[in-house]
CSV table of C-alpha atoms and ligand atoms in Angstrom, one decimal:
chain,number,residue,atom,x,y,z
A,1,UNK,CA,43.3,-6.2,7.6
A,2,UNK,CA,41.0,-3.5,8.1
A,3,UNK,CA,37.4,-4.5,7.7
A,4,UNK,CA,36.0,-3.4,4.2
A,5,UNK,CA,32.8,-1.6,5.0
A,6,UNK,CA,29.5,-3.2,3.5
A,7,UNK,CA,28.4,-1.0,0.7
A,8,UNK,CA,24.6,-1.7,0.9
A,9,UNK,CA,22.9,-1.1,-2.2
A,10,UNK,CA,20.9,1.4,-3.4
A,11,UNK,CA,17.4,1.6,-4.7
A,12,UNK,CA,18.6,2.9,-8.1
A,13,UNK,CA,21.0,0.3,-8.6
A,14,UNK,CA,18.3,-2.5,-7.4
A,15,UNK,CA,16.0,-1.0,-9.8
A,16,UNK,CA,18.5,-0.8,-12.8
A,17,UNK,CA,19.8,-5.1,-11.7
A,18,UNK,CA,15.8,-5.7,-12.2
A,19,UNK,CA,15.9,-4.3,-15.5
A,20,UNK,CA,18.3,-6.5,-16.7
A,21,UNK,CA,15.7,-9.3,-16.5
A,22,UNK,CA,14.0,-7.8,-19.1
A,23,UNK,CA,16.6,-7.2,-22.0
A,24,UNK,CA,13.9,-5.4,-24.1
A,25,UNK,CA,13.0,-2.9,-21.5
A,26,UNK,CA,12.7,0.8,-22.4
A,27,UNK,CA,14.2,1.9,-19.0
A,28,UNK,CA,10.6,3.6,-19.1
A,29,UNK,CA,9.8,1.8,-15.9
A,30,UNK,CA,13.1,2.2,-14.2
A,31,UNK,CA,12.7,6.3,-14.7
A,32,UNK,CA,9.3,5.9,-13.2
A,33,UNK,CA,10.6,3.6,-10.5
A,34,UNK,CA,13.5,5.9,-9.8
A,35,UNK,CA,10.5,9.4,-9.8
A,36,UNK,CA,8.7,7.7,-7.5
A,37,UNK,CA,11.7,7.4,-5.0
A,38,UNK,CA,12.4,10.9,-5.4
A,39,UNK,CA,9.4,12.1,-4.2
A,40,UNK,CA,9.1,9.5,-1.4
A,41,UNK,CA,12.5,11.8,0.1
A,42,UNK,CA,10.7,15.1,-0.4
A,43,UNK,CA,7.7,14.0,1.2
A,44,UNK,CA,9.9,12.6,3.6
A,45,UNK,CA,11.6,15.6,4.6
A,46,UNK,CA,8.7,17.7,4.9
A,47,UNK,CA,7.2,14.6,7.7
A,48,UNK,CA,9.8,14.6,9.4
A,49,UNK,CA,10.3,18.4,10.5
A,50,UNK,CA,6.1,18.7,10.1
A,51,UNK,CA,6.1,20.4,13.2
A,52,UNK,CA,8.5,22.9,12.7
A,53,UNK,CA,7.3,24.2,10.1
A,54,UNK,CA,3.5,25.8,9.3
A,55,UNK,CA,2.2,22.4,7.3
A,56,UNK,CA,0.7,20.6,10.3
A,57,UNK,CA,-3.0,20.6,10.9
A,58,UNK,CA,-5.9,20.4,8.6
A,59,UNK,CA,-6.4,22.4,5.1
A,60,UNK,CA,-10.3,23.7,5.8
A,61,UNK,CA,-11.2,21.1,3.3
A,62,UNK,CA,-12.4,18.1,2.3
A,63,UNK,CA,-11.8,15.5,-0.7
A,64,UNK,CA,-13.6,13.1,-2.5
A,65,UNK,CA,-13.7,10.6,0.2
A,66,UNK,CA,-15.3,13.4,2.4
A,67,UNK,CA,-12.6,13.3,4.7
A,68,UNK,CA,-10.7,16.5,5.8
A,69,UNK,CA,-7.5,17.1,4.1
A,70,UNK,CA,-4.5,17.6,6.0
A,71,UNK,CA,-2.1,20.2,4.8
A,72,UNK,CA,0.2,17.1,4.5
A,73,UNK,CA,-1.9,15.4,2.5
A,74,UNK,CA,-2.3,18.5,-0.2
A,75,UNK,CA,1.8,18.4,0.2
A,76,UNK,CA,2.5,14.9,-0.4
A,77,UNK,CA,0.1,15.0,-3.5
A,78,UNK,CA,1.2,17.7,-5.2
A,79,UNK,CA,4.6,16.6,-5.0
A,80,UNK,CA,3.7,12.7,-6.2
A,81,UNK,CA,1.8,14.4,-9.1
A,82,UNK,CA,5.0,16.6,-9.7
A,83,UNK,CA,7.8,14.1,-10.0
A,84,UNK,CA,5.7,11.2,-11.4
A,85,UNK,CA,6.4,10.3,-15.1
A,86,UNK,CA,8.9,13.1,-15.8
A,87,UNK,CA,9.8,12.0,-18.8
A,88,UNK,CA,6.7,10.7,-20.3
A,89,UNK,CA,6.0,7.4,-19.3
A,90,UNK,CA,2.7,7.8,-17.2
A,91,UNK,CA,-0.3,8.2,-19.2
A,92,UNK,CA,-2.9,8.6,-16.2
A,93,UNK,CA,-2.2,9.4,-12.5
A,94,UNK,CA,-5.1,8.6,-9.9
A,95,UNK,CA,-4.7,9.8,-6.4
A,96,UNK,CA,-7.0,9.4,-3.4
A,97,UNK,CA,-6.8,12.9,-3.2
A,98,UNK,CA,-8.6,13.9,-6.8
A,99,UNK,CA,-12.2,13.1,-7.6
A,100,UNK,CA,-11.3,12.6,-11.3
A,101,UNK,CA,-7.8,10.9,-13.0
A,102,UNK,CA,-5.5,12.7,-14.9
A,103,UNK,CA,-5.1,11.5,-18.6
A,104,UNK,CA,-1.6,13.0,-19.8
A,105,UNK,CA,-2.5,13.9,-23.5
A,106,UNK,CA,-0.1,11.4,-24.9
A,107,UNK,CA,2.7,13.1,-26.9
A,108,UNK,CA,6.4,11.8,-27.3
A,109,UNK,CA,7.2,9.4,-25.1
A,110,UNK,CA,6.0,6.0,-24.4
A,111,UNK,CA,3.1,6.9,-21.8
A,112,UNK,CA,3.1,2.7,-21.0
A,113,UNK,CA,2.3,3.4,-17.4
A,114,UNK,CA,-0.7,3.9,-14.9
A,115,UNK,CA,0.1,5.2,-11.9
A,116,UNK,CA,-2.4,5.4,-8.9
A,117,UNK,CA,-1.4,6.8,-5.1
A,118,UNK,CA,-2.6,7.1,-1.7
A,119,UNK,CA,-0.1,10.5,-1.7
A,120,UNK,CA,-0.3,10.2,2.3
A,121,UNK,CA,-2.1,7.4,4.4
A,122,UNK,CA,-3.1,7.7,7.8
A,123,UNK,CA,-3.2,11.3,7.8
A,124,UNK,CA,-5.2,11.9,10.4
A,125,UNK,CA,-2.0,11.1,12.6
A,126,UNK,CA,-0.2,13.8,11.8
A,127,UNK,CA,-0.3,16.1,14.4
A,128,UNK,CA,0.5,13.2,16.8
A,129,UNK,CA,3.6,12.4,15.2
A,130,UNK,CA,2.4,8.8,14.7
A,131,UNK,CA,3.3,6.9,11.5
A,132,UNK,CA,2.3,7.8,8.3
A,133,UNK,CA,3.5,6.9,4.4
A,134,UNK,CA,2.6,6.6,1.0
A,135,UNK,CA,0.8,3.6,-1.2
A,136,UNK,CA,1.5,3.3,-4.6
A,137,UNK,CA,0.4,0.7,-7.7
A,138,UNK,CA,1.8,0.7,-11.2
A,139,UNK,CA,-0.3,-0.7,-14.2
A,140,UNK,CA,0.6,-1.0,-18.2
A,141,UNK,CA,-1.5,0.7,-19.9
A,142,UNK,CA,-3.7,-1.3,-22.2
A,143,UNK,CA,-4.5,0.2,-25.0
A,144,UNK,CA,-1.7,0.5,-26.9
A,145,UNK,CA,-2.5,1.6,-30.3
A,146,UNK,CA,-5.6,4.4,-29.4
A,147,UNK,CA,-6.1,6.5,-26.5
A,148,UNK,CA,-6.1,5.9,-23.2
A,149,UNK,CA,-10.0,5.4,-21.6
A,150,UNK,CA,-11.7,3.6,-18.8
A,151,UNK,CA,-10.3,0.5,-19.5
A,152,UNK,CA,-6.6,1.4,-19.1
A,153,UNK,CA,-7.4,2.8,-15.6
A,154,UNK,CA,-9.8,-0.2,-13.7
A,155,UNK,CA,-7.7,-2.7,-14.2
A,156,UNK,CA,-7.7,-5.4,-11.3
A,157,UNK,CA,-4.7,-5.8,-8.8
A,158,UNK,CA,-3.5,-9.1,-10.5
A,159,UNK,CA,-2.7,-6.6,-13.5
A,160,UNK,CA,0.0,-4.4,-11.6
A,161,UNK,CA,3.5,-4.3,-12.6
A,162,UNK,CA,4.7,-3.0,-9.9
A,163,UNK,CA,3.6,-1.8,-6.3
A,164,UNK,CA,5.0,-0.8,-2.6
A,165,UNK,CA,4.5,1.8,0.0
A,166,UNK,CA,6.5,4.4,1.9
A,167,UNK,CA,6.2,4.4,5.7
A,168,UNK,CA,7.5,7.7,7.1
A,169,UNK,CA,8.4,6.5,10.8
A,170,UNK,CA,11.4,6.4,13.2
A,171,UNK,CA,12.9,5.5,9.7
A,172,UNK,CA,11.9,6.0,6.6
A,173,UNK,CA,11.6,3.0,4.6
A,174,UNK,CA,10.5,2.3,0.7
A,175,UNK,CA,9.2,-1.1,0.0
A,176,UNK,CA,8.5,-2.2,-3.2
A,177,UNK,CA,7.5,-5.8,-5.4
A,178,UNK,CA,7.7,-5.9,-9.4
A,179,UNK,CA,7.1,-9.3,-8.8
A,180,UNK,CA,10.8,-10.6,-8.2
A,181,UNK,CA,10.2,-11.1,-4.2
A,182,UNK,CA,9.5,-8.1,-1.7
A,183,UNK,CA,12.3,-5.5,-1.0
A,184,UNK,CA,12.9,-3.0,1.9
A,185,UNK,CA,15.2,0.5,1.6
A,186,UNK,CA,16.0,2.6,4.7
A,187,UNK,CA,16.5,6.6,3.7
A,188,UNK,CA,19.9,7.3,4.9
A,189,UNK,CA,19.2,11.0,5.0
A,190,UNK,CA,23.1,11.9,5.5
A,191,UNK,CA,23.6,10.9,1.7
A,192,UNK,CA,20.3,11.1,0.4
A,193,UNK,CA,19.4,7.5,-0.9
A,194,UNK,CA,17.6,4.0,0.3
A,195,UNK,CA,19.8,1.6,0.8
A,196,UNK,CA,19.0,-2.1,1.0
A,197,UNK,CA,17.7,-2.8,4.3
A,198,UNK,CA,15.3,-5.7,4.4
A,199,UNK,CA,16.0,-8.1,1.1
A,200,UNK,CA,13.5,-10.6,-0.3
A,201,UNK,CA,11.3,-10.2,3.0
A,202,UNK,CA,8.8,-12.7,3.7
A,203,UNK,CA,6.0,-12.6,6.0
A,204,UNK,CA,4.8,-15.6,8.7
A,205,UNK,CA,2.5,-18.6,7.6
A,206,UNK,CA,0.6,-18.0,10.9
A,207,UNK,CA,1.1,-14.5,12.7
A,208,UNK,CA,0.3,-13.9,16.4
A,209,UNK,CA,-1.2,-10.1,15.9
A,210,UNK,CA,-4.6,-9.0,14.8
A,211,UNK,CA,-5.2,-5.0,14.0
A,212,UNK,CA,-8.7,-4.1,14.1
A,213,UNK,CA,-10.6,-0.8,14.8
A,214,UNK,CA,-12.5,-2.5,18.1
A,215,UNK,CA,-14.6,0.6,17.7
A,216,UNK,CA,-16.2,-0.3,15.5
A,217,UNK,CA,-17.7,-3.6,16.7
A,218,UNK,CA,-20.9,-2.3,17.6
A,219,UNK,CA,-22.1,-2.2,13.7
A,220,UNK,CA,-19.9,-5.9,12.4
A,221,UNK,CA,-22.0,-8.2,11.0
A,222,UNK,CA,-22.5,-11.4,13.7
A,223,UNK,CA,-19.7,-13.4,11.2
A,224,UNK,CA,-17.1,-10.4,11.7
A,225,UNK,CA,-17.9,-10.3,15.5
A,226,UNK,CA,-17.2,-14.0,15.6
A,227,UNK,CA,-14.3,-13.8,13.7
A,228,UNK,CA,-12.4,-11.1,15.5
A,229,UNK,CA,-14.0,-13.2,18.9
A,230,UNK,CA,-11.8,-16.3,17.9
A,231,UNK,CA,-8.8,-14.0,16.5
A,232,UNK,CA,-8.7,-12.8,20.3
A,233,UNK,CA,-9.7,-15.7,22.3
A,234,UNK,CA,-8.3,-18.3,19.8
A,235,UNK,CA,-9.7,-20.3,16.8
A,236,UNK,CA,-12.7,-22.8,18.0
A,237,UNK,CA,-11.1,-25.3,15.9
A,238,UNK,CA,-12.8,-28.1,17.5
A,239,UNK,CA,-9.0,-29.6,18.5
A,240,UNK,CA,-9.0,-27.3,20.9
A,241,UNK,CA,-8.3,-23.2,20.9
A,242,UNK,CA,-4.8,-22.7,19.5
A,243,UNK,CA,-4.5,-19.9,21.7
A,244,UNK,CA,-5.7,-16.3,21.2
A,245,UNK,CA,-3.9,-13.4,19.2
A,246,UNK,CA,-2.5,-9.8,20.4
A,247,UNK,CA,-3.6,-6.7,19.4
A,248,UNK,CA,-2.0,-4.2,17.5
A,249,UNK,CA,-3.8,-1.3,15.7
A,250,UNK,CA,-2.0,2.3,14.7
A,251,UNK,CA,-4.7,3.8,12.8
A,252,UNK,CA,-2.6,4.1,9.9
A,253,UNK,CA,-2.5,1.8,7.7
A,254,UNK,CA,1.3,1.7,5.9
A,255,UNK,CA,2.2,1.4,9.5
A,256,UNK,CA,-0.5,-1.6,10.5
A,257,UNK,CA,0.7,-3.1,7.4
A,258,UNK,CA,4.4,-3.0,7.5
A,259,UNK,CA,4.5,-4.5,11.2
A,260,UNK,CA,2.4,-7.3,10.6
A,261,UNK,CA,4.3,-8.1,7.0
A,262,UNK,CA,8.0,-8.3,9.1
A,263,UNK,CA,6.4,-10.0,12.4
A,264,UNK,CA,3.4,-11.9,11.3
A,265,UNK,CA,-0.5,-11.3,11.7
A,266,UNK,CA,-3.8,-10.1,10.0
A,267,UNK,CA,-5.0,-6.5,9.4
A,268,UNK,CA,-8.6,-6.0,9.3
A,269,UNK,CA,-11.1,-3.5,7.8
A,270,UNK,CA,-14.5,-5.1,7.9
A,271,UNK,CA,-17.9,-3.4,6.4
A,272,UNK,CA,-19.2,-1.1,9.2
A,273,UNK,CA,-23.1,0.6,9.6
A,274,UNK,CA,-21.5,3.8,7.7
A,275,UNK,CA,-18.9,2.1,5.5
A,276,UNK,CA,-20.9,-0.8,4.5
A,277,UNK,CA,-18.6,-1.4,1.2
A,278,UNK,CA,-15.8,-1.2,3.4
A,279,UNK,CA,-13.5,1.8,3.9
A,280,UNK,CA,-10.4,0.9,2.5
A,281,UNK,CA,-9.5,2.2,-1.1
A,282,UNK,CA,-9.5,-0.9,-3.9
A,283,UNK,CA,-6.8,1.0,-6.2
A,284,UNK,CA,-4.7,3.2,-4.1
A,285,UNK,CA,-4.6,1.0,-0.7
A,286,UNK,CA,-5.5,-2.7,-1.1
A,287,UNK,CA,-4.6,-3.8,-4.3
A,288,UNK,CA,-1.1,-2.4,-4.2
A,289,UNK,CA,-0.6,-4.0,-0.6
A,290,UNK,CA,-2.2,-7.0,-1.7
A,291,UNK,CA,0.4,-7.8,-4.7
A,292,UNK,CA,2.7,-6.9,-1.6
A,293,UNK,CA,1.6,-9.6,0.8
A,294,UNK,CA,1.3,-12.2,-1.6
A,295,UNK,CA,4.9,-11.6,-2.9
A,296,UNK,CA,5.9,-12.0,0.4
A,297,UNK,CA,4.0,-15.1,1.3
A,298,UNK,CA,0.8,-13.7,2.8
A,299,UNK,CA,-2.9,-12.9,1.6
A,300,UNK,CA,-4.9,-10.3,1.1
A,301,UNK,CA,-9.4,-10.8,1.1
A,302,UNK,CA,-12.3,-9.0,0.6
A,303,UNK,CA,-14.0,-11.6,2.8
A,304,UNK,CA,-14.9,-13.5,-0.3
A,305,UNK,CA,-12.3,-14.1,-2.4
A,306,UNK,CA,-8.8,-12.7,-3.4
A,307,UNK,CA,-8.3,-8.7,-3.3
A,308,UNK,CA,-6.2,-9.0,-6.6
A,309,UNK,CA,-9.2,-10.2,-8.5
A,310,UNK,CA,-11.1,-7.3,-7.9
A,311,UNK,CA,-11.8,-5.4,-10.9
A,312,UNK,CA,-13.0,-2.2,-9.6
A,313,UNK,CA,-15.8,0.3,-11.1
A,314,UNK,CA,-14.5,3.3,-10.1
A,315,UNK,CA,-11.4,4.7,-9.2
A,316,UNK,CA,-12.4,4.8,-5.8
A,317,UNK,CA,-14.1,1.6,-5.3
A,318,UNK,CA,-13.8,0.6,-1.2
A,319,UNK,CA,-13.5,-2.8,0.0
A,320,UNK,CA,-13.5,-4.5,3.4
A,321,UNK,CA,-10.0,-5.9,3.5
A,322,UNK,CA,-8.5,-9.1,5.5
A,323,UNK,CA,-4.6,-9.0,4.9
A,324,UNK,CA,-1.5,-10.3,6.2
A,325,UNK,CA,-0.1,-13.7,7.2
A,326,UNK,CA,-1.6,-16.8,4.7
A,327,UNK,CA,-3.4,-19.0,7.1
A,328,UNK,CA,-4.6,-16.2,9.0
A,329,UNK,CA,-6.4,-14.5,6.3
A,330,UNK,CA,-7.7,-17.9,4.7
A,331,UNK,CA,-9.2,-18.8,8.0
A,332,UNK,CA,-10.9,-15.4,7.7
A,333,UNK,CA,-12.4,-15.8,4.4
A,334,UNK,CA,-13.8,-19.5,5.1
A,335,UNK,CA,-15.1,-17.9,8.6
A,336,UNK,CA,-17.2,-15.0,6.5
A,337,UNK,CA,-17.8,-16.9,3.4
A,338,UNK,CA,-18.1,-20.3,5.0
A,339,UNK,CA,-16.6,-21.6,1.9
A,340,UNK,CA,-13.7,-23.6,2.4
A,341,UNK,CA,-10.7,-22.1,-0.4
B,401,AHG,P1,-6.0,7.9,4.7
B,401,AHG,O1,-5.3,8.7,5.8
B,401,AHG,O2,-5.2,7.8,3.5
B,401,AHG,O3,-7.4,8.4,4.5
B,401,AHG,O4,-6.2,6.4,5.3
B,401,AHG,C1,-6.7,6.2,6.5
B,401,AHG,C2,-7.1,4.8,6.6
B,401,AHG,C3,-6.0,3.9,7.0
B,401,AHG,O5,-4.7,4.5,7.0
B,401,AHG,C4,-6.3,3.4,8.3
B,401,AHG,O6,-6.0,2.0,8.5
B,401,AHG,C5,-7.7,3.6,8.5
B,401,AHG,O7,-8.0,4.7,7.7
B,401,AHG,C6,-8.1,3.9,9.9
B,401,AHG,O8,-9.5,4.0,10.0
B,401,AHG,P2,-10.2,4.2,11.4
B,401,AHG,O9,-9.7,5.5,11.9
B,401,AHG,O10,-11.6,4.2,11.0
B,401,AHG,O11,-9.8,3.0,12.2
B,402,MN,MN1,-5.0,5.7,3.1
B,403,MN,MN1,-4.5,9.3,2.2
């Protein structure tokens, strides 16, 4: 009997199952679902032969966030703003990379659907050939009869529909939650698709890594130092330590993210003497990971309470962020809030 290979599935087909759970749907969200893989493989194959051809290295420029723009990142948003909402279901489009939104003037087509991206994280990794990816969060929009505004595009992260990342490594892999459990696809670039790699992945209670830019202690606040102190040496519970934490930081945070999600542990971006709202993007990088996380099991903080309730004032709103594994991240927030949640 010859063994019947196993046909894993593919993101399409994952996408179109999770639309059966809503009868009613449009298949507006699917066709948005399904743009959004597309231009995770283009980005994809223009990462992974970066240094082949003439796209590595910085642009010259700088963005909104003041940070210079890799030619990458120019790349990877151009082609996110391309393939995104083809056939008219995105009303507005918010990328790190672009000081302003985009409203779509609303003709045919439903237009249900915010869409904001981080078109490339970790960018300054590039020429290294470290990790990199892409951070995505899908929101309805809300005002459905006139048009679109302000209050269609800050909407907090407990209002997303949909969100995941791409992490353009030794694989790459799409991960995604529409709030039916937390679901991993592997590019098989032979044929061209993601195929089910990692299904209904959940992340550890407790983890046993913490990622923190160390650099940076010199300007954390006396709780953070003490926090990060404990993650390290172990928690000062009073029951004795329960042994210390190991340390893991990439710089890039898809790839900080995606190992501590599979094995466990707590990323952290605390407020620092330039950064003192925190560096981390609300809509395009915390919020989308955060509905993540918490699919999965996990957490994700501002220090004070949960990153999801966050409404934010401005497209690019920073936060300090505390995210990963559930205890972990609670222990955080009671050790910088000294409130007990
Ligand atoms: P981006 O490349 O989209 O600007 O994001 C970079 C972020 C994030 O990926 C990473 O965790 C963090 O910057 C690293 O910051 P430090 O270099 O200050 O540690
Ligand atoms: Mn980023
Ligand atoms: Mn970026």
């Amino acid at each position: 009997m010859t063994n019947t290979p196993r046909i894993l599935q593919t993101i399409e087909s994952h996408i179109l199952d999770l639309q059966k759970l809503h009868p009613a749907a449009s298949g507006d969200f699917t066709g948005l679902l399904n743009d959004i893989t597309f231009a995770a493989k283009i980005v994809s194959r223009e990462v992974n032969k970066a240094g082949l051809v003439d796209i590595l290295g910085a642009t010259g420029e700088s963005n909104v966030q003041g940070e210079t723009v890799q030619k990458l990142d120019d790349y990877a948003n151009a082609v996110f703003l391309k393939c995104l909402g083809t056939r008219g279901q995105v009303c507005i489009m918010g990328s790190e990379e672009l000081a302003e939104p985009i409203f779509n003037d609303v003709g045919p087509g439903s237009h249900n659907y915010v869409v904001i991206f981080d078109p490339l994280d970790g960018s300054s990794n590039i020429d290294a050939n470290v990790s990199v990816g892409t951070i995505f969060g899908i929101w309805k929009r809300r005002s459905l009869l006139n048009k679109v505004g302000p209050a269609d595009l800050l909407q907090p992260g407990r209002q997303l529909v949909a969100s995941g990342y791409v992490i353009y490594g030794s694989s790459t892999m799409l991960v995604y939650t529409a709030g039916h459990g937390v679901h991993g696809f592997t590019l098989d670039p032979s044929i061209g698709e993601f195929l089910l790699s990692h299904e209904n992945i959940t992340t550890p209670f407790v983890g046993g890594i913490y990622s923190v830019n160390e650099g940076n202690e010199p300007t954390w606040s006396e709780p953070v130092r003490e926090t990060v102190r404990q993650l390290k040496y172990g928690r000062d519970s009073g029951r004795g330590s329960a042994g210390g934490k190991t340390s893991r930081y990439i710089g890039s945070l898809v790839a900080d993210f995606h190992r501590n999600l599979l094995y466990g542990g707590v990323f952290l971006y605390p407020p620092t003497a330039d950064k003192p709202g925190g560096k981390l993007r609300l809509m395009c990088e915390a919020a989308p990971l955060a509905l993540v996380v918490e699919n999965a099991g996990g957490y994700a903080s501002d220090g004070r309470g949960p990153i999801l309730d966050i409404t934010p004032d401005q497209l690019h709103m920073r936060v300090p962020l505390y995210i990963g594994s559930r205890d972990d991240v609670m222990w955080i927030e009671k050790m910088l809030s000294g409130v007990q949640r």
